């Protein structure tokens, strides 16, 4: 009878453990984000979502102001948008210390208990958004345009200081780097042990060619030719020497930036020798006569989601084994598996050999579905520390993954009087920037998650030992299961992000007769649908900057698209 009870208990333990692990945080998959609500035109509901999910004084206060700023910009409430962005900048500047209490909470509860401090690439996006808001206000209030244009330039000067510091830290896109470059040596020393090394090479955010290009446009618009020249020159250099390659941008971008450089050098005068070095032709001269810049922010950046892993101790192979727990719909489960295989699975020749040596042929076949961490001689230390016993019923490890990039756009064009004028080309991919940042942080994140859950499991076993539940009998196993379930429920990944950022930034510089024009931007989707956005703009003798936001709506909504998706100012 006791054997039967033991068998039933064991089956219940396995069943309950599996159900509870699978049930944890499943609500993450169907909750709409502020960006998704804005994409549907539900700005009121989007702002309510921000208010409900982010506390203005809590750990997510930075995201509250960033998301509100984006939504206010879409509503053309530029002044309030900039007020929110100013608060966000102040918060980022203040986030340089972390309390001991917060560190303890993160160690034993999870990263979501810490203050969200944003990403390195958020600050440039904030300055860019503020500058575009000021640019829009200048168009809306011609009598105060000088004040607003000056404010936009202040943002770009502040951004230039940040980018200079970033370049000093990372080396930027300096083509003089070689095998002896210090950062490369440091990288070799700190080469990750999980993800393939070649996957994480050359994906650092180390400067921003698009930010320099946009700065050049804004300085050109204000007639500051030398400042514009410097920014165009920096942008051209970066596009030519790695930025375009890193973010998969077309080769024409560097050439178009060169045309901007030629244009402002001619305007400034005194650069005859430099112009000869640039080898401008008559074709260059005609093409560089642009006086309108159109900036199109497209879609929304990919969303960070939670990937759950089951961690257990394998006594036969003396290793810790991680297996993904796939949740959500078919597309989400497939994405989780691909992310795991890309970053963590035992798929290299070395990993396969390790599995073959430590396990059996089945382990080799399962390599794509598991990650094995052989402890070797450290196994006995793990036993003495109680790690093996603590992982008797497994532990849930939670890390983030990024949903697959979904570029629905084939191309976008500028039309005037029923005729196509030019194509808007991708000048930056925020989607790839987000992906590369997630890849770069993946190893650090999983290391921290492993350490956190093992420490939690050990702490729970010590607590059970003190009250006499360390035995492997019915009550002891149930007590251990309970502690494992509690730890599983509290495990979480930090999926926080600025969700309303665009997926891609496209730009066109064109020449129009001075005066008023009604233009149309046509965005062509892979589905065959076309999004049309029309707006009234003014072309001046010098440069004039206009910007828009294009959302990818569901196919059934395409026919009813209106200027609510357009924000061209």
Coordinates of C-alpha atoms in Angstrom, one line a residue:
X1 CA 0.0 0.0 0.0
X2 CA 2.8 2.4 0.9
X3 CA 4.5 1.7 -2.5
X4 CA 1.2 2.5 -4.3
X5 CA 0.8 5.7 -2.3
X6 CA 4.4 6.6 -3.2
X7 CA 3.8 5.9 -6.9
X8 CA 0.6 8.0 -6.9
X9 CA 2.3 10.8 -5.0
X10 CA 5.2 10.8 -7.5
X11 CA 2.8 11.0 -10.4
X12 CA 0.8 13.8 -8.8
X13 CA 4.0 15.7 -8.1
X14 CA 5.2 15.4 -11.8
X15 CA 1.7 16.4 -13.1
X16 CA 1.3 19.3 -10.8
X17 CA 4.8 20.5 -11.4
X18 CA 4.3 20.4 -15.2
X19 CA 0.9 22.2 -15.0
X20 CA 2.1 24.9 -12.7
X21 CA 5.3 25.5 -14.7
X22 CA 3.2 25.8 -17.9
X23 CA 0.6 28.0 -16.3
X24 CA 3.1 30.6 -15.0
X25 CA 2.9 34.0 -16.7
X26 CA 0.8 32.7 -19.6
X27 CA -1.2 35.9 -19.5
X28 CA 1.8 37.7 -21.2
X29 CA 0.9 36.4 -24.6
X30 CA -2.4 38.1 -25.3
X31 CA -2.1 41.4 -23.6
X32 CA -2.1 44.3 -26.1
X33 CA 0.7 46.8 -25.8
X34 CA 0.3 50.6 -26.1
X35 CA 1.9 50.4 -29.5
X36 CA -0.6 47.8 -30.7
X37 CA -3.5 49.9 -29.4
X38 CA -2.1 53.0 -31.1
X39 CA -1.7 51.1 -34.3
X40 CA -5.4 50.4 -34.2
X41 CA -6.1 54.1 -33.6
X42 CA -7.2 53.6 -30.0
X43 CA -5.1 56.4 -28.5
X44 CA -7.4 56.9 -25.4
X45 CA -7.2 53.2 -24.6
X46 CA -3.5 53.2 -25.3
X47 CA -2.9 55.9 -22.7
X48 CA -5.2 54.1 -20.3
X49 CA -3.0 51.0 -20.8
X50 CA 0.1 53.0 -20.0
X51 CA -1.5 54.5 -16.8
X52 CA -2.7 51.0 -15.7
X53 CA 0.6 49.2 -16.3
X54 CA 3.2 51.8 -15.4
X55 CA 3.4 53.7 -12.2
X56 CA 4.7 57.3 -12.4
X57 CA 6.6 56.8 -9.2
X58 CA 7.4 53.1 -9.4
X59 CA 10.1 51.0 -10.9
X60 CA 8.6 51.4 -14.4
X61 CA 8.3 55.2 -14.2
X62 CA 10.7 55.7 -17.2
X63 CA 8.5 53.7 -19.4
X64 CA 5.4 55.6 -18.3
X65 CA 7.0 58.9 -19.6
X66 CA 8.4 57.3 -22.8
X67 CA 5.2 55.7 -23.9
X68 CA 3.1 58.8 -23.0
X69 CA 5.5 60.9 -25.0
X70 CA 5.1 58.7 -28.1
X71 CA 1.3 58.7 -27.9
X72 CA 1.1 62.4 -27.4
X73 CA 3.3 63.0 -30.4
X74 CA 1.0 60.8 -32.5
X75 CA -1.9 63.0 -31.3
X76 CA 0.1 66.1 -32.4
X77 CA 0.4 67.3 -28.8
X78 CA 4.0 68.1 -29.3
X79 CA 4.5 70.4 -26.2
X80 CA 3.2 67.8 -23.8
X81 CA 5.1 65.1 -25.6
X82 CA 8.3 67.0 -25.0
X83 CA 7.4 67.6 -21.3
X84 CA 7.2 63.8 -20.9
X85 CA 10.5 63.3 -22.7
X86 CA 12.2 65.9 -20.5
X87 CA 11.2 64.0 -17.4
X88 CA 12.5 60.8 -19.0
X89 CA 15.9 62.4 -19.7
X90 CA 16.1 63.6 -16.1
X91 CA 15.3 60.0 -14.8
X92 CA 18.0 58.5 -17.0
X93 CA 20.5 60.9 -15.7
X94 CA 19.5 60.0 -12.1
X95 CA 19.8 56.2 -12.7
X96 CA 23.4 55.7 -11.7
X97 CA 23.0 54.1 -8.3
X98 CA 21.2 51.0 -7.1
X99 CA 20.1 50.4 -3.5
X100 CA 21.2 47.4 -1.5
X101 CA 17.5 46.6 -0.9
X102 CA 16.8 46.6 -4.6
X103 CA 19.7 44.3 -5.4
X104 CA 18.5 41.8 -2.8
X105 CA 15.0 41.8 -4.3
X106 CA 16.4 41.2 -7.8
X107 CA 18.6 38.4 -6.5
X108 CA 15.8 36.5 -4.8
X109 CA 12.7 37.7 -6.7
X110 CA 13.6 38.7 -10.2
X111 CA 14.7 41.6 -12.4
X112 CA 11.3 43.1 -12.6
X113 CA 11.7 44.3 -9.0
X114 CA 14.5 46.6 -10.1
X115 CA 14.1 50.1 -11.5
X116 CA 13.9 50.0 -15.3
X117 CA 16.8 52.2 -16.6
X118 CA 16.3 51.8 -20.3
X119 CA 18.7 51.0 -23.1
X120 CA 21.7 52.9 -24.4
X121 CA 19.9 53.6 -27.7
X122 CA 16.9 55.2 -25.9
X123 CA 18.7 58.5 -25.2
X124 CA 19.4 59.2 -28.9
X125 CA 15.7 58.3 -29.7
X126 CA 14.6 60.8 -27.0
X127 CA 16.6 63.6 -28.4
X128 CA 15.5 62.8 -31.9
X129 CA 11.8 62.7 -30.9
X130 CA 12.2 66.0 -29.0
X131 CA 13.8 67.6 -32.0
X132 CA 11.1 66.4 -34.4
X133 CA 8.5 67.8 -32.0
X134 CA 10.1 71.2 -32.0
X135 CA 10.4 71.0 -35.8
X136 CA 6.6 70.3 -36.0
X137 CA 5.9 73.2 -33.6
X138 CA 7.9 75.5 -35.8
X139 CA 5.7 74.5 -38.8
X140 CA 2.5 75.0 -36.8
X141 CA 3.6 78.4 -35.4
X142 CA 5.5 80.3 -38.1
X143 CA 5.8 83.5 -35.9
X144 CA 7.8 81.5 -33.3
X145 CA 9.6 79.2 -35.7
X146 CA 13.0 80.6 -34.9
X147 CA 12.6 79.7 -31.2
X148 CA 11.5 76.2 -32.0
X149 CA 14.1 75.5 -34.6
X150 CA 16.8 76.7 -32.1
X151 CA 15.3 74.3 -29.5
X152 CA 15.6 71.4 -32.0
X153 CA 19.3 72.2 -32.6
X154 CA 19.9 72.2 -28.8
X155 CA 18.6 68.7 -28.7
X156 CA 20.9 67.6 -31.5
X157 CA 23.9 69.3 -29.9
X158 CA 23.2 67.4 -26.6
X159 CA 22.8 64.2 -28.6
X160 CA 26.2 64.8 -30.3
X161 CA 27.9 65.0 -26.9
X162 CA 26.3 61.6 -25.9
X163 CA 27.4 60.0 -29.2
X164 CA 30.9 61.3 -28.9
X165 CA 31.1 59.7 -25.4
X166 CA 29.6 56.5 -26.9
X167 CA 32.2 56.4 -29.7
X168 CA 35.0 56.9 -27.2
X169 CA 33.8 53.9 -25.2
X170 CA 33.2 51.6 -28.1
X171 CA 35.6 52.7 -30.8
X172 CA 32.8 53.6 -33.1
X173 CA 33.2 52.7 -36.8
X174 CA 36.9 53.6 -37.0
X175 CA 38.3 51.6 -40.0
X176 CA 41.8 51.9 -38.4
X177 CA 40.9 49.1 -35.9
X178 CA 43.0 46.0 -36.3
X179 CA 43.6 42.7 -34.6
X180 CA 45.4 44.5 -31.7
X181 CA 42.5 46.9 -31.0
X182 CA 41.9 46.9 -27.2
X183 CA 38.2 46.2 -27.3
X184 CA 38.7 43.2 -29.5
X185 CA 41.2 41.7 -27.1
X186 CA 38.9 42.3 -24.2
X187 CA 36.1 40.6 -26.1
X188 CA 38.2 37.5 -26.7
X189 CA 38.8 37.3 -23.0
X190 CA 35.1 37.6 -22.2
X191 CA 33.8 35.4 -25.0
X192 CA 30.4 34.0 -24.0
X193 CA 30.1 30.4 -23.1
X194 CA 26.5 30.0 -24.2
X195 CA 25.8 31.7 -27.5
X196 CA 28.0 31.0 -30.6
X197 CA 30.8 33.5 -30.6
X198 CA 30.3 34.6 -34.2
X199 CA 26.7 35.4 -33.4
X200 CA 27.7 38.2 -31.0
X201 CA 30.4 39.9 -33.0
X202 CA 30.0 43.4 -34.3
X203 CA 26.5 44.0 -32.9
X204 CA 27.4 46.6 -30.3
X205 CA 25.5 49.9 -30.4
X206 CA 28.6 52.1 -30.9
X207 CA 27.4 55.2 -32.7
X208 CA 24.4 56.3 -34.7
X209 CA 24.8 57.3 -38.4
X210 CA 21.1 58.2 -38.7
X211 CA 21.2 60.5 -35.7
X212 CA 24.1 62.4 -37.3
X213 CA 22.3 62.5 -40.7
X214 CA 19.1 63.9 -39.1
X215 CA 21.3 66.4 -37.2
X216 CA 22.8 67.5 -40.5
X217 CA 19.3 68.0 -41.9
X218 CA 18.2 70.2 -39.0
X219 CA 21.4 72.3 -39.1
X220 CA 20.9 72.7 -42.9
X221 CA 17.3 73.7 -42.3
X222 CA 18.5 76.5 -40.0
X223 CA 21.2 77.6 -42.4
X224 CA 24.1 76.5 -40.2
X225 CA 26.1 75.1 -43.1
X226 CA 29.4 74.2 -41.4
X227 CA 27.6 72.3 -38.5
X228 CA 25.5 70.5 -41.2
X229 CA 28.6 69.6 -43.1
X230 CA 30.2 68.1 -40.1
X231 CA 27.2 65.9 -39.3
X232 CA 26.6 64.8 -42.9
X233 CA 30.3 63.9 -43.1
X234 CA 30.1 61.8 -39.9
X235 CA 27.0 60.1 -41.2
X236 CA 28.5 59.3 -44.6
X237 CA 31.7 57.9 -43.0
X238 CA 29.7 55.6 -40.7
X239 CA 27.3 54.4 -43.4
X240 CA 30.3 53.5 -45.6
X241 CA 32.3 51.8 -42.8
X242 CA 30.0 49.4 -41.1
X243 CA 26.7 51.0 -40.0
X244 CA 24.9 50.1 -43.2
X245 CA 26.2 46.5 -43.0
X246 CA 25.4 46.1 -39.3
X247 CA 21.7 47.2 -39.8
X248 CA 21.2 45.7 -43.3
X249 CA 20.7 49.1 -45.0
X250 CA 21.0 49.6 -48.8
X251 CA 24.3 50.8 -50.3
X252 CA 22.6 53.9 -51.7
X253 CA 22.3 55.5 -48.3
X254 CA 26.0 56.4 -48.1
X255 CA 25.7 58.0 -51.6
X256 CA 22.6 60.0 -50.7
X257 CA 24.3 61.3 -47.5
X258 CA 27.3 62.3 -49.7
X259 CA 24.9 64.4 -51.8
X260 CA 23.8 66.2 -48.7
X261 CA 27.4 66.8 -47.8
X262 CA 28.1 68.2 -51.3
X263 CA 25.0 70.4 -51.1
X264 CA 25.9 72.1 -47.8
X265 CA 29.6 72.5 -48.7
X266 CA 28.5 74.4 -51.9
X267 CA 26.2 76.5 -49.7
X268 CA 28.9 77.3 -47.2
X269 CA 31.6 78.0 -49.8
X270 CA 35.3 77.7 -49.4
X271 CA 35.5 73.9 -49.8
X272 CA 36.7 73.7 -53.4
X273 CA 39.5 71.2 -52.7
X274 CA 37.3 69.0 -50.5
X275 CA 34.6 69.0 -53.2
X276 CA 37.2 67.9 -55.7
X277 CA 38.0 65.0 -53.4
X278 CA 34.4 64.0 -53.3
X279 CA 34.4 64.0 -57.1
X280 CA 31.0 65.5 -57.7
X281 CA 29.6 65.1 -61.2
X282 CA 26.8 67.0 -63.0
X283 CA 24.5 64.2 -61.9
X284 CA 25.7 64.8 -58.3
X285 CA 25.1 68.5 -58.7
X286 CA 21.5 68.0 -59.9
X287 CA 20.7 65.4 -57.3
X288 CA 22.2 67.4 -54.5
X289 CA 19.8 70.3 -55.1
X290 CA 17.2 68.7 -52.7
X291 CA 15.2 71.2 -50.5
X292 CA 12.7 68.8 -48.8
X293 CA 13.5 65.9 -46.5
X294 CA 10.7 63.4 -45.7
X295 CA 11.2 61.1 -42.7
X296 CA 8.9 58.1 -42.4
X297 CA 8.7 56.1 -39.1
X298 CA 7.2 52.7 -40.0
X299 CA 5.5 50.1 -37.8
X300 CA 6.5 49.1 -34.3
X301 CA 9.7 47.5 -33.0
X302 CA 9.6 43.8 -32.1
X303 CA 8.3 42.9 -28.7
X304 CA 10.3 41.3 -25.9
X305 CA 8.6 38.3 -24.4
X306 CA 9.3 35.6 -21.8
X307 CA 11.0 32.3 -22.5
X308 CA 10.6 29.7 -19.8
X309 CA 13.2 26.9 -19.2
X310 CA 13.1 23.9 -16.9
X311 CA 16.4 23.4 -15.0
X312 CA 17.1 20.0 -13.5
X313 CA 20.2 18.0 -12.3
X314 CA 21.0 14.9 -14.2
X315 CA 22.8 12.6 -11.8
X316 CA 23.9 10.1 -14.5
X317 CA 25.8 12.6 -16.6
X318 CA 26.6 14.8 -13.7
X319 CA 25.3 17.9 -15.5
X320 CA 22.7 20.6 -15.2
X321 CA 20.2 20.4 -18.0
X322 CA 17.9 23.1 -19.4
X323 CA 14.9 22.4 -21.5
X324 CA 12.5 25.0 -23.0
X325 CA 8.9 25.2 -21.8
X326 CA 7.0 26.4 -24.9
X327 CA 3.9 28.5 -24.3
X328 CA 1.5 30.6 -26.4
X329 CA 0.2 30.0 -29.9
X330 CA 2.0 28.0 -32.6
X331 CA 3.9 31.1 -33.9
X332 CA 5.1 32.0 -30.4
X333 CA 6.1 28.5 -29.5
X334 CA 8.0 28.2 -32.8
X335 CA 9.8 31.5 -32.1
X336 CA 10.7 30.4 -28.6
X337 CA 12.2 27.2 -29.9
X338 CA 14.2 29.0 -32.6
X339 CA 15.5 31.5 -30.1
X340 CA 16.6 28.7 -27.7
X341 CA 18.3 26.8 -30.6
X342 CA 20.1 30.0 -31.8
X343 CA 21.5 31.0 -28.5
X344 CA 21.5 28.1 -26.0
X345 CA 21.0 24.6 -27.6
X346 CA 23.7 22.0 -27.8
X347 CA 24.1 22.2 -31.6
X348 CA 27.8 22.8 -32.1
X349 CA 30.2 19.9 -32.7
X350 CA 31.8 20.4 -29.3
X351 CA 28.4 20.2 -27.6
X352 CA 27.4 17.1 -29.5
X353 CA 30.7 15.4 -28.5
X354 CA 30.0 16.4 -24.9
X355 CA 26.6 14.9 -25.0
X356 CA 27.9 11.7 -26.6
X357 CA 30.6 11.4 -23.9
X358 CA 28.4 12.3 -21.0
X359 CA 25.1 10.7 -22.0
X360 CA 24.0 8.4 -24.7
X361 CA 23.0 8.6 -28.4
X362 CA 19.6 10.0 -27.4
X363 CA 21.3 13.0 -25.8
X364 CA 23.0 13.8 -29.1
X365 CA 19.6 13.7 -31.0
X366 CA 18.1 15.9 -28.3
X367 CA 20.8 18.5 -28.5
X368 CA 18.6 21.0 -30.4
X369 CA 16.0 20.7 -27.5
X370 CA 18.3 21.0 -24.5
X371 CA 21.3 22.8 -23.1
X372 CA 23.6 20.6 -21.0
X373 CA 26.1 22.2 -18.5
X374 CA 28.5 19.5 -17.5
X375 CA 29.9 20.0 -14.0
X376 CA 32.5 17.3 -14.2
X377 CA 34.7 17.4 -11.0
X378 CA 32.4 20.2 -9.7
X379 CA 29.5 17.8 -9.4
X380 CA 30.6 16.7 -5.9
X381 CA 30.7 20.3 -4.8
X382 CA 27.2 20.8 -6.2
X383 CA 26.1 17.8 -4.1
X384 CA 27.7 19.1 -1.0
X385 CA 26.2 22.6 -1.5
X386 CA 22.8 21.0 -1.8
X387 CA 22.3 22.1 -5.4
X388 CA 21.5 18.6 -6.7
X389 CA 18.9 18.0 -4.0
X390 CA 17.5 21.5 -4.4
X391 CA 16.8 20.7 -8.1
X392 CA 15.1 17.4 -7.3
X393 CA 11.8 18.6 -8.8
X394 CA 13.5 21.1 -11.2
X395 CA 13.3 24.9 -11.3
X396 CA 11.9 27.3 -13.8
X397 CA 14.3 29.7 -15.4
X398 CA 12.8 32.7 -17.1
X399 CA 14.7 34.8 -19.7
X400 CA 13.6 37.1 -22.6
X401 CA 13.3 36.4 -26.3
X402 CA 12.5 38.8 -29.1
X403 CA 9.6 38.0 -31.4
X404 CA 10.7 37.5 -35.0
X405 CA 11.2 40.6 -37.1
X406 CA 8.2 41.0 -39.4
X407 CA 9.0 43.4 -42.2
X408 CA 5.7 43.8 -44.1
X409 CA 6.9 46.6 -46.3
X410 CA 8.4 46.1 -49.8
X411 CA 9.0 49.8 -50.5
X412 CA 7.5 53.2 -50.1
X413 CA 7.3 56.1 -52.6
X414 CA 6.6 59.9 -52.7
X415 CA 4.0 60.9 -55.2
X416 CA 3.1 64.4 -56.5
X417 CA 0.3 65.2 -58.9
X418 CA -0.4 61.5 -59.6
X419 CA 3.2 60.7 -60.4
X420 CA 5.9 59.0 -58.4
X421 CA 8.9 61.3 -57.5
X422 CA 11.3 59.2 -55.5
X423 CA 11.6 56.2 -53.2
X424 CA 12.0 56.5 -49.4
X425 CA 15.0 54.3 -48.4
X426 CA 15.7 52.7 -45.0
X427 CA 18.2 54.8 -43.1
X428 CA 17.9 52.9 -39.8
X429 CA 16.4 49.6 -38.6
X430 CA 15.3 50.0 -35.0
X431 CA 14.1 46.4 -35.2
X432 CA 17.6 45.1 -35.8
X433 CA 19.0 47.5 -33.2
X434 CA 16.5 45.9 -30.7
X435 CA 17.4 42.4 -31.8
X436 CA 21.1 42.9 -31.5
X437 CA 20.8 44.4 -28.1
X438 CA 18.7 41.4 -27.0
X439 CA 21.3 39.0 -28.4
X440 CA 24.1 40.9 -26.7
X441 CA 22.4 40.7 -23.3
X442 CA 21.2 37.1 -23.6
X443 CA 24.3 35.5 -22.0
X444 CA 24.4 37.8 -19.0
X445 CA 20.7 37.4 -18.6
X446 CA 20.7 33.6 -18.5
X447 CA 23.7 33.5 -16.2
X448 CA 21.9 35.8 -13.7
X449 CA 18.6 33.8 -14.0
X450 CA 20.5 30.5 -13.4
X451 CA 22.2 31.9 -10.3
X452 CA 19.0 33.4 -9.0
X453 CA 16.9 30.3 -9.2
X454 CA 19.6 28.0 -7.8
X455 CA 20.0 30.4 -4.8
X456 CA 16.2 30.5 -4.3
X457 CA 16.1 26.7 -4.4
X458 CA 19.0 26.4 -1.9
X459 CA 17.3 28.9 0.4
X460 CA 14.1 27.0 0.3
X461 CA 15.8 23.7 1.1
X462 CA 17.6 25.3 4.1
X463 CA 14.3 26.5 5.4
X464 CA 12.7 23.0 5.0
X465 CA 15.7 21.5 6.8
X466 CA 15.2 23.8 9.8
X467 CA 11.6 22.6 10.2
X468 CA 12.4 19.0 9.7
X469 CA 11.1 18.4 6.1
X470 CA 14.4 17.3 4.6
X471 CA 13.5 13.6 4.4
X472 CA 12.6 11.9 1.1
X473 CA 9.2 10.7 2.4
X474 CA 5.7 11.7 1.4
X475 CA 5.6 14.8 3.4
X476 CA 9.1 15.8 2.7
X477 CA 8.6 15.4 -1.1
X478 CA 5.4 17.4 -0.9
X479 CA 7.1 20.2 1.0
X480 CA 9.9 20.2 -1.5
X481 CA 7.4 20.3 -4.3
X482 CA 5.6 23.2 -2.7
X483 CA 8.8 25.2 -2.4
X484 CA 9.6 24.4 -6.1
X485 CA 6.2 25.6 -7.2
X486 CA 6.5 28.8 -5.2
X487 CA 9.9 29.5 -6.8
X488 CA 8.5 28.7 -10.2
X489 CA 5.6 31.1 -9.8
X490 CA 7.9 33.9 -8.7
X491 CA 10.4 33.4 -11.5
X492 CA 10.1 36.1 -14.2
X493 CA 12.1 37.7 -17.0
X494 CA 12.5 41.4 -17.6
X495 CA 10.4 42.0 -20.7
X496 CA 10.1 45.7 -20.2
X497 CA 10.8 48.0 -23.2
X498 CA 9.8 51.2 -24.9
X499 CA 7.2 49.6 -27.1
X500 CA 6.1 52.5 -29.2
X501 CA 9.4 52.9 -31.0
X502 CA 9.2 52.4 -34.8
X503 CA 10.5 49.3 -36.5
X504 CA 12.2 51.2 -39.3
X505 CA 13.1 54.8 -40.4
X506 CA 12.9 55.7 -44.1
X507 CA 14.1 58.9 -45.7
X508 CA 13.8 60.7 -49.0
X509 CA 15.5 64.0 -50.0
X510 CA 13.9 65.6 -53.1
X511 CA 13.8 68.9 -54.9
X512 CA 10.4 70.7 -55.2
X513 CA 9.6 74.1 -56.5
X514 CA 9.2 76.6 -53.6
X515 CA 5.7 76.9 -52.4
X516 CA 2.8 74.7 -51.3
X517 CA 2.4 71.1 -52.3
X518 CA 0.0 68.2 -51.7
X519 CA 2.1 65.0 -51.6
X520 CA 1.2 61.4 -51.0
X521 CA 3.4 58.7 -49.4
X522 CA 2.5 55.2 -50.7
X523 CA 3.7 52.3 -48.6
X524 CA 3.5 49.0 -50.4
X525 CA 3.0 45.8 -48.3
X526 CA 4.0 42.2 -49.1
X527 CA 0.3 41.4 -48.9
X528 CA -0.4 43.5 -52.0
X529 CA -2.1 46.3 -50.0
X530 CA -1.0 49.9 -50.3
X531 CA -1.2 52.4 -47.4
X532 CA -1.7 56.0 -48.8
X533 CA -1.0 59.0 -46.6
X534 CA -1.5 62.6 -48.0
X535 CA -0.4 65.9 -46.5
X536 CA 0.1 69.5 -47.4
X537 CA 3.8 70.6 -47.1
X538 CA 5.8 73.8 -47.9
X539 CA 9.0 73.8 -49.8
X540 CA 11.5 76.6 -49.2
X541 CA 14.7 77.8 -50.9
X542 CA 16.7 75.9 -48.2
X543 CA 16.0 72.5 -46.6
X544 CA 12.7 71.8 -45.0
X545 CA 12.1 68.7 -42.8
X546 CA 8.8 66.8 -42.5
X547 CA 8.0 63.6 -40.7
X548 CA 5.3 61.0 -40.6
X549 CA 4.4 57.7 -38.7
X550 CA 3.0 54.8 -40.7
X551 CA 1.3 51.9 -38.9
X552 CA 0.7 48.5 -40.4
X553 CA -2.9 47.8 -39.8
X554 CA -4.8 44.5 -40.3
X555 CA -5.8 43.8 -43.9
X556 CA -9.5 44.3 -43.1
X557 CA -8.6 47.9 -41.9
X558 CA -6.5 48.9 -44.9
X559 CA -9.4 50.3 -46.9
X560 CA -10.4 52.7 -44.1
X561 CA -6.9 54.2 -43.4
X562 CA -7.1 57.9 -42.9
X563 CA -4.8 60.7 -41.8
X564 CA -5.1 59.5 -38.2
X565 CA -2.0 57.3 -39.1
X566 CA -0.2 60.4 -40.5
X567 CA 1.8 62.7 -38.3
X568 CA 3.6 64.8 -40.9
X569 CA 4.8 68.2 -39.6

